[in-house]
PDB file of C-alpha atoms in Angstrom:
ATOM      1  CA  UNK A   1      -0.153   0.263   0.225  1.00 51.00           C
ATOM      2  CA  UNK A   2       3.319   2.093  -0.124  1.00 61.00           C
ATOM      3  CA  UNK A   3       3.431   4.691  -3.470  1.00 64.00           C
ATOM      4  CA  UNK A   4       5.228   3.604  -6.209  1.00 65.00           C
ATOM      5  CA  UNK A   5       7.085   5.900  -8.314  1.00 64.00           C
ATOM      6  CA  UNK A   6       8.190   4.748 -11.614  1.00 74.00           C
ATOM      7  CA  UNK A   7       8.762   6.210 -15.401  1.00 79.00           C
ATOM      8  CA  UNK A   8       9.606   9.593 -15.991  1.00 82.00           C
ATOM      9  CA  UNK A   9       8.222  10.772 -12.901  1.00 84.00           C
ATOM     10  CA  UNK A  10      10.526   8.363 -11.243  1.00 84.00           C
ATOM     11  CA  UNK A  11      13.664   9.877 -13.102  1.00 86.00           C
ATOM     12  CA  UNK A  12      12.767  12.864 -12.535  1.00 89.00           C
ATOM     13  CA  UNK A  13      12.763  12.342  -9.078  1.00 89.00           C
ATOM     14  CA  UNK A  14      16.098  10.634  -8.537  1.00 90.00           C
ATOM     15  CA  UNK A  15      17.648  13.875 -11.094  1.00 93.00           C
ATOM     16  CA  UNK A  16      16.107  16.499  -8.522  1.00 92.00           C
ATOM     17  CA  UNK A  17      17.282  14.453  -5.437  1.00 93.00           C
ATOM     18  CA  UNK A  18      21.023  13.834  -7.017  1.00 94.00           C
ATOM     19  CA  UNK A  19      20.879  17.722  -7.607  1.00 93.00           C
ATOM     20  CA  UNK A  20      19.881  18.677  -4.098  1.00 92.00           C
ATOM     21  CA  UNK A  21      22.274  16.291  -2.452  1.00 92.00           C
ATOM     22  CA  UNK A  22      25.101  17.992  -4.601  1.00 93.00           C
ATOM     23  CA  UNK A  23      24.420  21.816  -3.777  1.00 91.00           C
ATOM     24  CA  UNK A  24      24.029  20.661  -0.415  1.00 90.00           C
ATOM     25  CA  UNK A  25      27.458  19.354   0.039  1.00 90.00           C
ATOM     26  CA  UNK A  26      28.461  22.525  -2.380  1.00 90.00           C
ATOM     27  CA  UNK A  27      27.679  24.808  -0.098  1.00 88.00           C
ATOM     28  CA  UNK A  28      28.948  26.580   3.206  1.00 87.00           C
ATOM     29  CA  UNK A  29      26.639  24.991   5.545  1.00 86.00           C
ATOM     30  CA  UNK A  30      28.687  23.099   8.538  1.00 89.00           C
ATOM     31  CA  UNK A  31      29.134  19.139   7.792  1.00 91.00           C
ATOM     32  CA  UNK A  32      25.974  18.340  10.533  1.00 92.00           C
ATOM     33  CA  UNK A  33      23.881  20.383   8.353  1.00 89.00           C
ATOM     34  CA  UNK A  34      25.038  18.878   5.219  1.00 91.00           C
ATOM     35  CA  UNK A  35      24.375  15.281   6.502  1.00 93.00           C
ATOM     36  CA  UNK A  36      20.713  16.343   8.223  1.00 93.00           C
ATOM     37  CA  UNK A  37      19.668  17.808   4.856  1.00 91.00           C
ATOM     38  CA  UNK A  38      20.942  14.128   3.065  1.00 92.00           C
ATOM     39  CA  UNK A  39      19.641  12.161   5.250  1.00 93.00           C
ATOM     40  CA  UNK A  40      15.890  14.013   5.241  1.00 92.00           C
ATOM     41  CA  UNK A  41      16.658  13.591   1.306  1.00 92.00           C
ATOM     42  CA  UNK A  42      17.211  10.291   0.986  1.00 92.00           C
ATOM     43  CA  UNK A  43      14.652   8.752   4.183  1.00 92.00           C
ATOM     44  CA  UNK A  44      11.982  11.552   2.321  1.00 90.00           C
ATOM     45  CA  UNK A  45      12.584  12.149  -0.954  1.00 87.00           C
ATOM     46  CA  UNK A  46       9.948  14.389  -2.795  1.00 88.00           C
ATOM     47  CA  UNK A  47       9.065  16.111   1.082  1.00 90.00           C
ATOM     48  CA  UNK A  48      12.735  16.430   2.073  1.00 88.00           C
ATOM     49  CA  UNK A  49      13.318  18.569  -1.387  1.00 88.00           C
ATOM     50  CA  UNK A  50      10.245  20.357  -0.961  1.00 89.00           C
ATOM     51  CA  UNK A  51      11.247  21.266   2.655  1.00 89.00           C
ATOM     52  CA  UNK A  52      14.549  22.151   1.459  1.00 86.00           C
ATOM     53  CA  UNK A  53      13.833  23.781  -1.229  1.00 86.00           C
ATOM     54  CA  UNK A  54      11.838  25.978   1.014  1.00 89.00           C
ATOM     55  CA  UNK A  55      14.565  26.146   4.089  1.00 86.00           C
ATOM     56  CA  UNK A  56      17.564  24.032   3.252  1.00 78.00           C
ATOM     57  CA  UNK A  57      21.338  26.725   2.840  1.00 72.00           C
ATOM     58  CA  UNK A  58      20.732  29.409  -0.122  1.00 69.00           C
ATOM     59  CA  UNK A  59      23.649  31.099  -1.924  1.00 59.00           C
ATOM     60  CA  UNK A  60      27.601  30.413  -0.688  1.00 55.00           C
ATOM     61  CA  UNK A  61      28.485  28.220  -2.460  1.00 53.00           C
ATOM     62  CA  UNK A  62      32.042  26.969  -2.176  1.00 51.00           C
ATOM     63  CA  UNK A  63      34.099  27.622  -5.425  1.00 51.00           C
ATOM     64  CA  UNK A  64      36.540  25.256  -6.975  1.00 48.00           C
TER      65      UNK A  64
END
């Protein structure tokens, strides 16, 4: 009785999760905050992405 995501929607969700995790690790947030955001997005992908988009670390990305 769980929610299954497949096909194109699943691919879009996977790309969004990978993009969000990449942006989290590029941010200047503390290691603990990065770990917390990453776990949230992995455990609750859709809800985690929405929360991260609204309240996650903004700007201040590190440059190589």
